[in-house]
Coordinates of C-alpha atoms in Angstrom, one line a residue:
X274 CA 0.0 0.0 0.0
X275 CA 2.9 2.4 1.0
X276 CA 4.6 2.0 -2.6
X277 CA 1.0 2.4 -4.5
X278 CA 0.4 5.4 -2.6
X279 CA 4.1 7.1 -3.0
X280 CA 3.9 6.0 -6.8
X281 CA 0.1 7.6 -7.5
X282 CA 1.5 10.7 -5.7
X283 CA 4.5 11.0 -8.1
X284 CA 2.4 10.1 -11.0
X285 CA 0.0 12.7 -10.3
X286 CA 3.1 15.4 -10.8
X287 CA 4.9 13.7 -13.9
X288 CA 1.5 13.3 -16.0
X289 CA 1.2 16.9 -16.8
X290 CA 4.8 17.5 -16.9
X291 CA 5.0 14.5 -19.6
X292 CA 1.7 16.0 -21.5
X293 CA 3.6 19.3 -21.7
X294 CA 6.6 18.5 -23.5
X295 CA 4.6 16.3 -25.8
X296 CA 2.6 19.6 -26.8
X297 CA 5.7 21.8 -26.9
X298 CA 7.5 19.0 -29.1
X299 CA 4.4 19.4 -31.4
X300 CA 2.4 16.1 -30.6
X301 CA 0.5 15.3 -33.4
X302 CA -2.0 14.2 -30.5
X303 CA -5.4 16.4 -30.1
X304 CA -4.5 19.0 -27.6
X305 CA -7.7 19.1 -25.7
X306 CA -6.8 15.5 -25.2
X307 CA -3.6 16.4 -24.0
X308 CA -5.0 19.0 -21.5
X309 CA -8.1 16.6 -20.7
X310 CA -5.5 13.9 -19.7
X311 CA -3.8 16.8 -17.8
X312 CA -6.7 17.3 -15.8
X313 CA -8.4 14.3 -15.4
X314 CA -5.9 11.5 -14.7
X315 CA -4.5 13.8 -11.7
X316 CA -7.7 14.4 -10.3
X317 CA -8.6 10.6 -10.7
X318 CA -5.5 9.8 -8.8
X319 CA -6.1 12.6 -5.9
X320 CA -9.5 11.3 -5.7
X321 CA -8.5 7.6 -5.1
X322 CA -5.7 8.7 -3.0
X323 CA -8.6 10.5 -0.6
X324 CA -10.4 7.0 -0.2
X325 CA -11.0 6.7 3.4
X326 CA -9.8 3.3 5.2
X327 CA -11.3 1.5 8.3
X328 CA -8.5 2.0 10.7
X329 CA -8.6 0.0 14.0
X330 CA -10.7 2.6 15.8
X331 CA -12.2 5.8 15.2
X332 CA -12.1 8.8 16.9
X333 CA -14.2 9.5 20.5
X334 CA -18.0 10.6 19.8
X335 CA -17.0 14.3 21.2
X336 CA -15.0 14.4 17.8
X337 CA -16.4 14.6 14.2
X338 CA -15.7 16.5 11.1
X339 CA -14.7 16.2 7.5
X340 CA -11.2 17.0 5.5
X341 CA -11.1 20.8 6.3
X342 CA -12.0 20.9 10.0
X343 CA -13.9 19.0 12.7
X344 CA -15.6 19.8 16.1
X345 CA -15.4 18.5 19.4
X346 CA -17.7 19.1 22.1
X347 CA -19.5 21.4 19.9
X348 CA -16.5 23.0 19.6
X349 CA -15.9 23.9 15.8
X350 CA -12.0 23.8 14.8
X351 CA -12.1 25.2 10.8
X352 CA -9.1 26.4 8.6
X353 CA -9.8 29.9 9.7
X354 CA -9.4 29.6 13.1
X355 CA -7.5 26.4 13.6
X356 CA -5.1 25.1 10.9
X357 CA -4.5 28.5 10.1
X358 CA -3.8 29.8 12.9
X359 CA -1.1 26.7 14.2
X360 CA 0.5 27.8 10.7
X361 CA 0.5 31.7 11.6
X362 CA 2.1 30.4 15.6
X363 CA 4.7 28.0 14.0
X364 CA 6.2 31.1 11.6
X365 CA 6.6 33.6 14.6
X366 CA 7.9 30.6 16.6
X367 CA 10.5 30.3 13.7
X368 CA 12.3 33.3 13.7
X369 CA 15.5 34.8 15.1
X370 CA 13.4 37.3 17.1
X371 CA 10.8 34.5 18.3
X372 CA 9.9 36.3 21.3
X373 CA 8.8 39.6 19.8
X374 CA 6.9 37.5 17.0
X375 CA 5.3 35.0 18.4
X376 CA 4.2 37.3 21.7
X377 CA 2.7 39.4 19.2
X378 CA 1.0 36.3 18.0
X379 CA -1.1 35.5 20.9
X380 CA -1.7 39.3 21.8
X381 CA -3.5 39.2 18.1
X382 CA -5.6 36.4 20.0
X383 CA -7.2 38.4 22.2
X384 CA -10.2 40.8 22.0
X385 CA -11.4 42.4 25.0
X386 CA -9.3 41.2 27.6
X387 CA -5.2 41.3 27.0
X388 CA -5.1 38.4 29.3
X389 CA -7.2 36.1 27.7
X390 CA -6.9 34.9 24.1
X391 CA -10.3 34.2 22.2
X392 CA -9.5 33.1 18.7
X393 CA -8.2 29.8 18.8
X394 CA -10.6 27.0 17.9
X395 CA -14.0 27.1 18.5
X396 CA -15.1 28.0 22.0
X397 CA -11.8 28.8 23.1
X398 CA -10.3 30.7 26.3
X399 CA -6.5 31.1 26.7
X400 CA -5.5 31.9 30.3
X401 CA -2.0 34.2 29.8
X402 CA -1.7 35.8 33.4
X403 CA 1.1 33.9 35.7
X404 CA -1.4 34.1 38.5
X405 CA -4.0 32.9 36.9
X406 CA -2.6 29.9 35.1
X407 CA -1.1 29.3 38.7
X408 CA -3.9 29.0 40.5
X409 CA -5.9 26.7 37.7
X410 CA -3.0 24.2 38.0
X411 CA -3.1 24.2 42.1
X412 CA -6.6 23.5 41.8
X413 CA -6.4 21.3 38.4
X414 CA -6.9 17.9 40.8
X415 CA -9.8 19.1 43.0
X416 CA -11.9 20.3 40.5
X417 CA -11.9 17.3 38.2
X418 CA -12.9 15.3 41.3
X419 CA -16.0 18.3 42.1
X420 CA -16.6 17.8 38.1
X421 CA -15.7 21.4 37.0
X422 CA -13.1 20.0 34.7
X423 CA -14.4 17.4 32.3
X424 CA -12.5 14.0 33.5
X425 CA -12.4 12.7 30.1
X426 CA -9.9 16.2 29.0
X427 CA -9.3 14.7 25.5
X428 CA -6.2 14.1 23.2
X429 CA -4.4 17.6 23.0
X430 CA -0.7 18.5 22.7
X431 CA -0.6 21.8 23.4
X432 CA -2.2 23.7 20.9
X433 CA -2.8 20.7 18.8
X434 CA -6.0 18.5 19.0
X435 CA -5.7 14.9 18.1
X436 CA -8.0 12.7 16.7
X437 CA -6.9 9.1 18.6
X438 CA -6.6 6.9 15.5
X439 CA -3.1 5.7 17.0
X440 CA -4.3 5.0 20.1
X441 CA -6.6 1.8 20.1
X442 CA -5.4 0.1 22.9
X443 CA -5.9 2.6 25.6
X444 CA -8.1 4.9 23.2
X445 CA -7.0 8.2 23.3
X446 CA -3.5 9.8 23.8
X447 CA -2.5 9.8 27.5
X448 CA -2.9 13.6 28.4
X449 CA -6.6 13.0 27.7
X450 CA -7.0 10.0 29.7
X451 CA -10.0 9.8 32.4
X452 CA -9.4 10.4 35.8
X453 CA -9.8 7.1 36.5
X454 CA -7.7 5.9 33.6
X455 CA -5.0 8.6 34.8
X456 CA -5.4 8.0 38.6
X457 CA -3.9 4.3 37.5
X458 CA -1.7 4.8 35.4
X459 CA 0.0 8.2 37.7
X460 CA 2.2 6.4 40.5
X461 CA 3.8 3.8 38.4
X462 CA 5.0 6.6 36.1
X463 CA 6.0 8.7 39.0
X464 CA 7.8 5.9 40.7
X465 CA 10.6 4.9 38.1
X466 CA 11.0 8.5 37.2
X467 CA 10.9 11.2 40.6
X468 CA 9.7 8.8 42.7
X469 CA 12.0 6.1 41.3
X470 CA 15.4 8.2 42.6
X471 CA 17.7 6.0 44.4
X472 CA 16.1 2.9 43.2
X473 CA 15.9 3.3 39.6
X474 CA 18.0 6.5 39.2
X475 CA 20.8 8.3 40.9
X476 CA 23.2 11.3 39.3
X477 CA 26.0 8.4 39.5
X478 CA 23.8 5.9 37.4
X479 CA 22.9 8.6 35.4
X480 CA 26.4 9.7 34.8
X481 CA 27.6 6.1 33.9
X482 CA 24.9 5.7 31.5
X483 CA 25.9 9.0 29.4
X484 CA 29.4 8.1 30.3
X485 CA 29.3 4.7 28.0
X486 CA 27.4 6.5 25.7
X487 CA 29.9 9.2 25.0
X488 CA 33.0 7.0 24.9
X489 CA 30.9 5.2 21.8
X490 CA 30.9 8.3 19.7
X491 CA 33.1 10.4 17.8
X492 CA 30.4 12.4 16.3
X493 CA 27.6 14.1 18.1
X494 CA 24.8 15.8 15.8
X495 CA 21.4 17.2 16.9
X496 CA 19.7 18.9 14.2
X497 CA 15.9 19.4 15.2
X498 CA 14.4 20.9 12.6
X499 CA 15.4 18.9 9.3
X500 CA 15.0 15.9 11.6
X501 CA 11.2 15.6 11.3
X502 CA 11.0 15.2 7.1
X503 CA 14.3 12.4 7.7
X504 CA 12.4 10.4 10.1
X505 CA 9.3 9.7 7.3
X506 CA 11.5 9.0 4.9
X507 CA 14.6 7.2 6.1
X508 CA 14.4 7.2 9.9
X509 CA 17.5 5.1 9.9
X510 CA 19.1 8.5 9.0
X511 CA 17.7 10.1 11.9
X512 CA 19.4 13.5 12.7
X513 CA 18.7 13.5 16.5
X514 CA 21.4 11.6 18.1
X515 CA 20.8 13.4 21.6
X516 CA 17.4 12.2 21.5
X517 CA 18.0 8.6 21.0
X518 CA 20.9 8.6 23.7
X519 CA 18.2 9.9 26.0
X520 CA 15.9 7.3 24.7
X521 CA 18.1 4.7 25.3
X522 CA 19.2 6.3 29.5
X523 CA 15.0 6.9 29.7
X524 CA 14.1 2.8 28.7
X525 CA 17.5 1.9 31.4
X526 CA 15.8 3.9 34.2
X527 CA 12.3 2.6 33.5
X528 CA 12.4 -0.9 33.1
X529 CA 16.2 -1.6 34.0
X530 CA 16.6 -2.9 29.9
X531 CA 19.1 -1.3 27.1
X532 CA 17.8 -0.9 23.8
X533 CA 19.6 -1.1 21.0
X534 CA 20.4 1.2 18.2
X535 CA 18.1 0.6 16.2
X536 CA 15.8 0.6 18.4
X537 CA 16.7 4.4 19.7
X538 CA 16.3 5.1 16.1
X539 CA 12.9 3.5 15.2
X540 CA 11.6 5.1 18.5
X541 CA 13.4 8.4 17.7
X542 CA 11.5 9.0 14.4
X543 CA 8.3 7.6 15.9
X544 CA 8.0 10.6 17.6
X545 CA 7.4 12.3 13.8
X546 CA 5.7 9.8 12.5
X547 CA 3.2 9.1 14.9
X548 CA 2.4 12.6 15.5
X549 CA 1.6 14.0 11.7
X550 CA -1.6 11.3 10.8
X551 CA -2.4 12.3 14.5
X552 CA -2.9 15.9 14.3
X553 CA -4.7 15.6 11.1
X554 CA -8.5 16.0 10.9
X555 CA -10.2 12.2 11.4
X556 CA -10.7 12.0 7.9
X557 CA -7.5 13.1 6.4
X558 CA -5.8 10.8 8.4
X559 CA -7.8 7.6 7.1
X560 CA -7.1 8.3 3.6
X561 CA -5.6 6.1 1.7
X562 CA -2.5 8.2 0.9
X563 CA -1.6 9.1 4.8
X564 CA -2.8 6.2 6.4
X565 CA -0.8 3.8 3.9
X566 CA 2.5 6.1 3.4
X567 CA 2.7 7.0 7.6
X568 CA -0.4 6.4 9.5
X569 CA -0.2 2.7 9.3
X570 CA 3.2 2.3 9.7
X571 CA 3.2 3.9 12.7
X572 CA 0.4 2.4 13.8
X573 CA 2.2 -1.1 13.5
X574 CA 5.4 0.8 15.4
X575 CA 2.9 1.2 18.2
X576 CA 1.5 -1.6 18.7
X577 CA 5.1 -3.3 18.2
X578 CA 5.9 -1.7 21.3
X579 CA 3.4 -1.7 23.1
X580 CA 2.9 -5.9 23.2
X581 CA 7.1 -4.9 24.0
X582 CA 6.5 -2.9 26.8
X583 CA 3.5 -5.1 28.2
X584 CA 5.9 -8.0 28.8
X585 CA 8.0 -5.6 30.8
X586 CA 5.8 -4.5 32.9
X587 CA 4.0 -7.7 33.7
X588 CA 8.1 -8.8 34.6
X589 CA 8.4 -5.4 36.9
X590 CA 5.1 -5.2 38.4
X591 CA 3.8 -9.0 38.4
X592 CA 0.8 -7.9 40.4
X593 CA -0.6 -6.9 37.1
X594 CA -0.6 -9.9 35.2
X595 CA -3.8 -11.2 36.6
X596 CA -5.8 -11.5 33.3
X597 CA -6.6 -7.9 32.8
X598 CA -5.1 -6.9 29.7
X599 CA -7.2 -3.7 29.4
X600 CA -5.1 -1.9 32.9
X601 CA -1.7 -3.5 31.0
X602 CA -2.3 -2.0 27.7
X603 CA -3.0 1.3 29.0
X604 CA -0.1 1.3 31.3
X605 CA 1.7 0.3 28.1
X606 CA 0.3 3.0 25.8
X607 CA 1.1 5.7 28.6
X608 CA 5.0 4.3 28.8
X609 CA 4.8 4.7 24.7
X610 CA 3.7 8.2 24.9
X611 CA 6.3 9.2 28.2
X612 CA 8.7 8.1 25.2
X613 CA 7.4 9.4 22.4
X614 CA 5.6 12.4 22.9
X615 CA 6.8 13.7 26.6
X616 CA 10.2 13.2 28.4
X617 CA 11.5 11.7 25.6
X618 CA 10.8 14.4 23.4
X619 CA 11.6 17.4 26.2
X620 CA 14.4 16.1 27.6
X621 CA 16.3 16.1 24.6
X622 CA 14.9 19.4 23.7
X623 CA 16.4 21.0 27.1
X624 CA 20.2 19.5 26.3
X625 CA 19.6 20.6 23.2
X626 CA 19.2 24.7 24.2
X627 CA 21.3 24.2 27.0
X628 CA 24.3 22.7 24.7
X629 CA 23.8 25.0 21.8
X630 CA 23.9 28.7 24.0
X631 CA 27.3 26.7 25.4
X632 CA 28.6 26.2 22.1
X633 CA 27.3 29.1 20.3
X634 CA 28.8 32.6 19.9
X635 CA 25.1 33.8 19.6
X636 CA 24.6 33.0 23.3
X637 CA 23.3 35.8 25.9
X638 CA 26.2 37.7 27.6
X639 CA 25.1 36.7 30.9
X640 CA 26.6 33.5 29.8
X641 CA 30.3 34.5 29.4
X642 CA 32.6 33.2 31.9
X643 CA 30.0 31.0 33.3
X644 CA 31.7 27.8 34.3
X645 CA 30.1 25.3 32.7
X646 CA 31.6 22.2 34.6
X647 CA 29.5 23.8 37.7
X648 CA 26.3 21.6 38.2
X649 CA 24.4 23.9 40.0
X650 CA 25.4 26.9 37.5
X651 CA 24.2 24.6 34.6
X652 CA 21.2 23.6 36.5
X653 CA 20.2 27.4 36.8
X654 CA 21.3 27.7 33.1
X655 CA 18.9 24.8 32.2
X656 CA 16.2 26.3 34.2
X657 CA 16.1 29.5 32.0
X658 CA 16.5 27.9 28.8
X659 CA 12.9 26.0 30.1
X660 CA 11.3 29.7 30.7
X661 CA 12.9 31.5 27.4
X662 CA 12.1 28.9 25.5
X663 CA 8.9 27.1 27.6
X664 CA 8.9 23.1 26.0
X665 CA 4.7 23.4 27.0
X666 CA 2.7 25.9 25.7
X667 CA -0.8 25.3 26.6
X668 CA -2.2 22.9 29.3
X669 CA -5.6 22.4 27.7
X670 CA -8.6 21.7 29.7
X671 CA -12.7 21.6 29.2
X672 CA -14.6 22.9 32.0
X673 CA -18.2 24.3 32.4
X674 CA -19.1 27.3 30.1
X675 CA -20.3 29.6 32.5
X676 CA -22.0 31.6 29.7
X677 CA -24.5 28.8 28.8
X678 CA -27.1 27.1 31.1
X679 CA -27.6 24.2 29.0
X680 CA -24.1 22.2 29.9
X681 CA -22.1 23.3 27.5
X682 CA -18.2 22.6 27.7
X683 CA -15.3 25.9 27.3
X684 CA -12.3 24.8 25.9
X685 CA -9.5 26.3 28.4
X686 CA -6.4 26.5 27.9
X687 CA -3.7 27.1 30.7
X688 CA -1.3 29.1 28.9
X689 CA 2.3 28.3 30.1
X690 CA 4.3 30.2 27.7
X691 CA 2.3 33.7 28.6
X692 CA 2.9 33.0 31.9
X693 CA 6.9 33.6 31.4
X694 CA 7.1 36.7 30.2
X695 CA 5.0 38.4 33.1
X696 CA 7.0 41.4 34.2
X697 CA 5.7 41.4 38.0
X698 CA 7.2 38.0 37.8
X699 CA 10.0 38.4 35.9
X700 CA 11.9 41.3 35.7
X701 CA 13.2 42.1 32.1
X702 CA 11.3 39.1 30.8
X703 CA 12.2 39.0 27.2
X704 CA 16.0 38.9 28.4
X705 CA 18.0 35.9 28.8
X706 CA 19.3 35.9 32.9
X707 CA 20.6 33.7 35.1
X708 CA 19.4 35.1 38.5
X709 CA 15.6 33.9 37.8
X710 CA 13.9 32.2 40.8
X711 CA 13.2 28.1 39.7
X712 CA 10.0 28.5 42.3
X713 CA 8.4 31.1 39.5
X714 CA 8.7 28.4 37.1
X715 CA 5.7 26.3 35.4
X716 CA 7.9 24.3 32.4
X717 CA 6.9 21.6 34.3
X718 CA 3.5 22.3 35.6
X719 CA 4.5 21.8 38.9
X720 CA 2.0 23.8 40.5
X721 CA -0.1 21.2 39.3
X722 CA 1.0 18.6 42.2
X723 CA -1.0 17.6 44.8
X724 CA 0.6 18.3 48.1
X725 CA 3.9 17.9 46.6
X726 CA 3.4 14.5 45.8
X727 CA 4.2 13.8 42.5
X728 CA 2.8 9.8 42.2
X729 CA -0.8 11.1 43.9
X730 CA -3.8 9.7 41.3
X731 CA -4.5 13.9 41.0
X732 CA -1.2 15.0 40.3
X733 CA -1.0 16.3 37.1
X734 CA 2.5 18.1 37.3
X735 CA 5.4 16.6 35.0
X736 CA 6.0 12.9 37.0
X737 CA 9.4 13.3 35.9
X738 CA 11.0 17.1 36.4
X739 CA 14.0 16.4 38.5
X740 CA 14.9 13.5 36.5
X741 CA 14.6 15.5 33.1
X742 CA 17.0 18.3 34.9
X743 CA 19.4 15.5 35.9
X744 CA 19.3 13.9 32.6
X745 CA 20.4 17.3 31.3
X746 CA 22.7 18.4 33.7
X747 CA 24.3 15.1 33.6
X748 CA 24.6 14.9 30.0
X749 CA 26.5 18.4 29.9
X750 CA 28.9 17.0 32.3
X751 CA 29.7 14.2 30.5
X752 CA 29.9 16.1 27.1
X753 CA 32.6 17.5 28.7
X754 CA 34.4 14.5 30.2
X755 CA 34.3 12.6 26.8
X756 CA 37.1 14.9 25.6
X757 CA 37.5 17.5 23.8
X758 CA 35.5 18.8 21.0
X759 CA 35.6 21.1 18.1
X760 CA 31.9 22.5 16.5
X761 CA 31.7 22.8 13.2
X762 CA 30.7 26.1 13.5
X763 CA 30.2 28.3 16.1
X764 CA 27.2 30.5 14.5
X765 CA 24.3 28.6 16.2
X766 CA 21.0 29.8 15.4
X767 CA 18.2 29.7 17.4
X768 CA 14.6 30.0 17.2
X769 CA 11.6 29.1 19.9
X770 CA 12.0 25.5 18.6
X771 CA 15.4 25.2 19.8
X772 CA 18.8 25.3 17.7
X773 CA 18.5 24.9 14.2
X774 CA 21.3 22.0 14.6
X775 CA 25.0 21.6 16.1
X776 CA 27.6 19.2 15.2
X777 CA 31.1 18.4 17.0
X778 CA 33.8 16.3 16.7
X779 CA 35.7 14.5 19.3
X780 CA 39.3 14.7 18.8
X781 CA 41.0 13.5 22.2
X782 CA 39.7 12.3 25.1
X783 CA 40.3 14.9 27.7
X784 CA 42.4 15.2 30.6
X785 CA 41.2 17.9 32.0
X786 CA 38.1 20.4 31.4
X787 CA 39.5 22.9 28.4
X788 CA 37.3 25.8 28.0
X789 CA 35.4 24.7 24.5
X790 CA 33.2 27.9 23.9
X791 CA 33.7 30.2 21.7
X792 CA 33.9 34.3 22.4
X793 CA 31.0 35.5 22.2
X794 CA 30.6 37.6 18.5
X795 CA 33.2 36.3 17.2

């Protein structure tokens, strides 16, 4: 199906190009049949190629909609003020002066009140004060329980909506679990990652793990943002090498078992490919041409590890293998997506702003002479990157429309990244400083813990944030152990994705820390 597909697409180009030379070399063929086959074989081919396919499972019954658009909850997501508008956010987010762009972005959201943004997706609040978006995550737990937060919150990535085709084991995409289904699945996430610390983790294990890792490689490339078309089309040439080491420290600390390579790399590009049939419209992403070329694929990459991951867990936590497959495939699903779509996709997103302002003579001022061997310097270096460039930009949410009385559901989204810039917060907020206080921070959604505890069923803070800051810190450290390096170049670019890609070279293993960075400006 995969080669069909690719072949009608390609076919669908070279037909009029192969109609137009044969006019222009003066085809002795009628030209209205030339143009006719112009026009009709393509459209034949687009048409077939827009076939829908049964998939596994369809979307929830809050979802519906057709190839442009779709609504949920009587919600109504269009081109206009939707698809559009991702494609508006993801330019601003792309340039060199992301900050200015994008902020102007969602201030273009709003209407009458600066602080919340109205025109994204149908029925649509975005909460942008730091106060405010605190005090929605303190009391995130409590009010699902007293039902003023819809239980079931849906499948949502930030600002994306996601329509749970590659999800039929647990049936939607874990942020959007029920409470019930997250109150399960919460403490035995929490305990190999925060809660697993001296057990499954400690900064020694961590530090042998990146250690063997380093002494491996000679090369170390991150590029992030050619990264996503290589891992459709030949994920074995994956540019994201930091991700799949993290991968491969992430699956050690979890369930105590390396991975291999390949698998880093498969797993690596999954995060691509199981994301773009997901963020499509329902229908879009059962046609024949995505659901052959990457929707089904991926799907088959899923459930490939997920039956993987269920024997692990049934070895770890043997209580579960009592006959209930349902509990084990969601636990499963959730330990796919922690990979795929959460830590394993953060983590290696924090390393790679914190390495590329290190390497970079683009880097803020307040970073020369920082001592970079420091933990606790690059841990406050690494908590700024998170705020300047915040790795969560919405928390979304449903919760009662207060302007209906017929039980209508407002979709509410706990802005994160219009939380940072809040001046009675953060002084200078569009500035790049190194004396910020970590309690101010939300790039975790730590506010969203109850009590503190990060494996309660309510929780709904990252179950993972000091592990993710030692992963990084860690990995810094041993960049620098492994010896010494020389970037390619020193003119690192940087937008609010991240770098636009590093590469180094190891030429010596080093005896001692030499200072590797480059003067800033020059």
């Amino acid at each position: 199906m995969r080669v069909v597909a690719t072949t009608m697409i390609l076919w669908a180009w070279v037909i009029p190009f192969l109609m137009l030379l044969l006019y222009l070399a003066g085809s002795e063929h009628n030209p209205y049949l030339l143009l006719g086959i112009v026009v009709f074989v393509p459209l034949l081919i687009v048409c077939f190629l827009c076939m829908p396919i049964r998939c596994e499972l369809d979307p929830s019954d809050n979802y519906t909609g057709g190839f442009i658009g779709f609504t949920l909850r009587d919600a109504q997501f269009s081109f206009s003020n939707y698809t559009g508008k991702l494609l508006s956010f993801a330019k601003a987010a792309s340039k060199k002066n992301f900050r200015h762009a994008y902020g102007q972005w969602f201030a273009d959201q709003c209407q009458d009140d600066e602080d919340v943004g109205v025109h994204v997706g149908g029925n649509t609040e975005m909460i942008y004060g730091w106060q405010a978006c605190k005090e929605r995550l303190e009391t995130l737990g409590e009010r699902i329980k007293a039902g003023k937060v819809q239980r079931e919150r849906e499948s949502e990535l930030p600002l994306l909506v996601m329509n749970n085709l590659t999800w039929p084991e647990a049936g939607r995409f874990a942020l959007g679990f029920s409470a019930k289904d997250h109150a399960f699945v919460r403490p035995y996430l929490a305990s190999v990652f925060d809660c697993g610390r001296g057990r499954t983790w400690t900064a020694d294990t961590l530090r042998a793990e990146f250690r063997a890792h380093f002494s491996k490689l000679q090369v170390l490339g991150h590029d992030p943002v050619t990264r996503n078309l290589t891992d459709i089309t030949n994920p074995s040439q994956s540019k994201a090498v930091v991700t799949q080491m993290c991968l491969k420290v992430l699956h050690k600390i979890a369930f105590g078992r390396a991975i291999t390579d390949a698998d880093a790399i498969e797993l690596a590009a999954l995060q691509t490919t199981q994301l773009l049939p997901a963020v499509c419209p329902a229908m879009v992403a059962r046609s024949f041409w995505i659901w052959s070329i990457v929707g089904g694929p991926a799907r088959d990459q899923c459930a490939k590890w997920i039956k993987r991951y269920k024997g692990l867990i049934e070895q770890k936590w043997p209580e579960l293998d009592s006959g209930d497959d349902y509990r084990v495939d969601l636990l499963a699903s959730a330990f796919l997506d922690a990979m795929t779509q959460a830590g394993g996709r953060s983590v290696p997103l924090a390393i790679d702003l914190t390495l590329g302002y290190i390497l970079s003579k683009n880097r803020p001022e307040c970073l020369d002479d920082v001592d970079f061997r420091e933990p606790e310097r690059i841990k406050q270096f690494l908590m700024e990157c998170m705020r300047f460039h915040p790795p969560v930009t919405v928390i979304p949410t449903w919760v009662p429309d207060e302007r209906k009385s017929n039980g209508e559901w407002k979709h509410e989204l706990i802005c994160l990244n219009r939380a940072f810039p809040n001046p009675d917060i953060f002084s200078d907020p569009d500035e790049f400083k190194l004396d910020r206080d970590p309690a101010c921070s939300m790039a975790w959604s730590n506010f969203a813990y109850v009590d503190g505890k990060k494996e309660e069923p309510d929780s709904h803070g990252c179950p993972g944030k000091q592990l993710s800051i030692g992963m990084a810190v860690v990995f810094i450290m041993e960049y620098w152990f492994a010896g010494e390096w020389e970037p390619h170049t020193d003119d690192i670019k940087f937008n609010y994705y991240g770098t636009k890609g590093f590469k180094c070279t190891k030429h010596q293993p080093a005896t001692s820390f030499r200072r590797q960075v480059p003067e800033r400006g020059q």
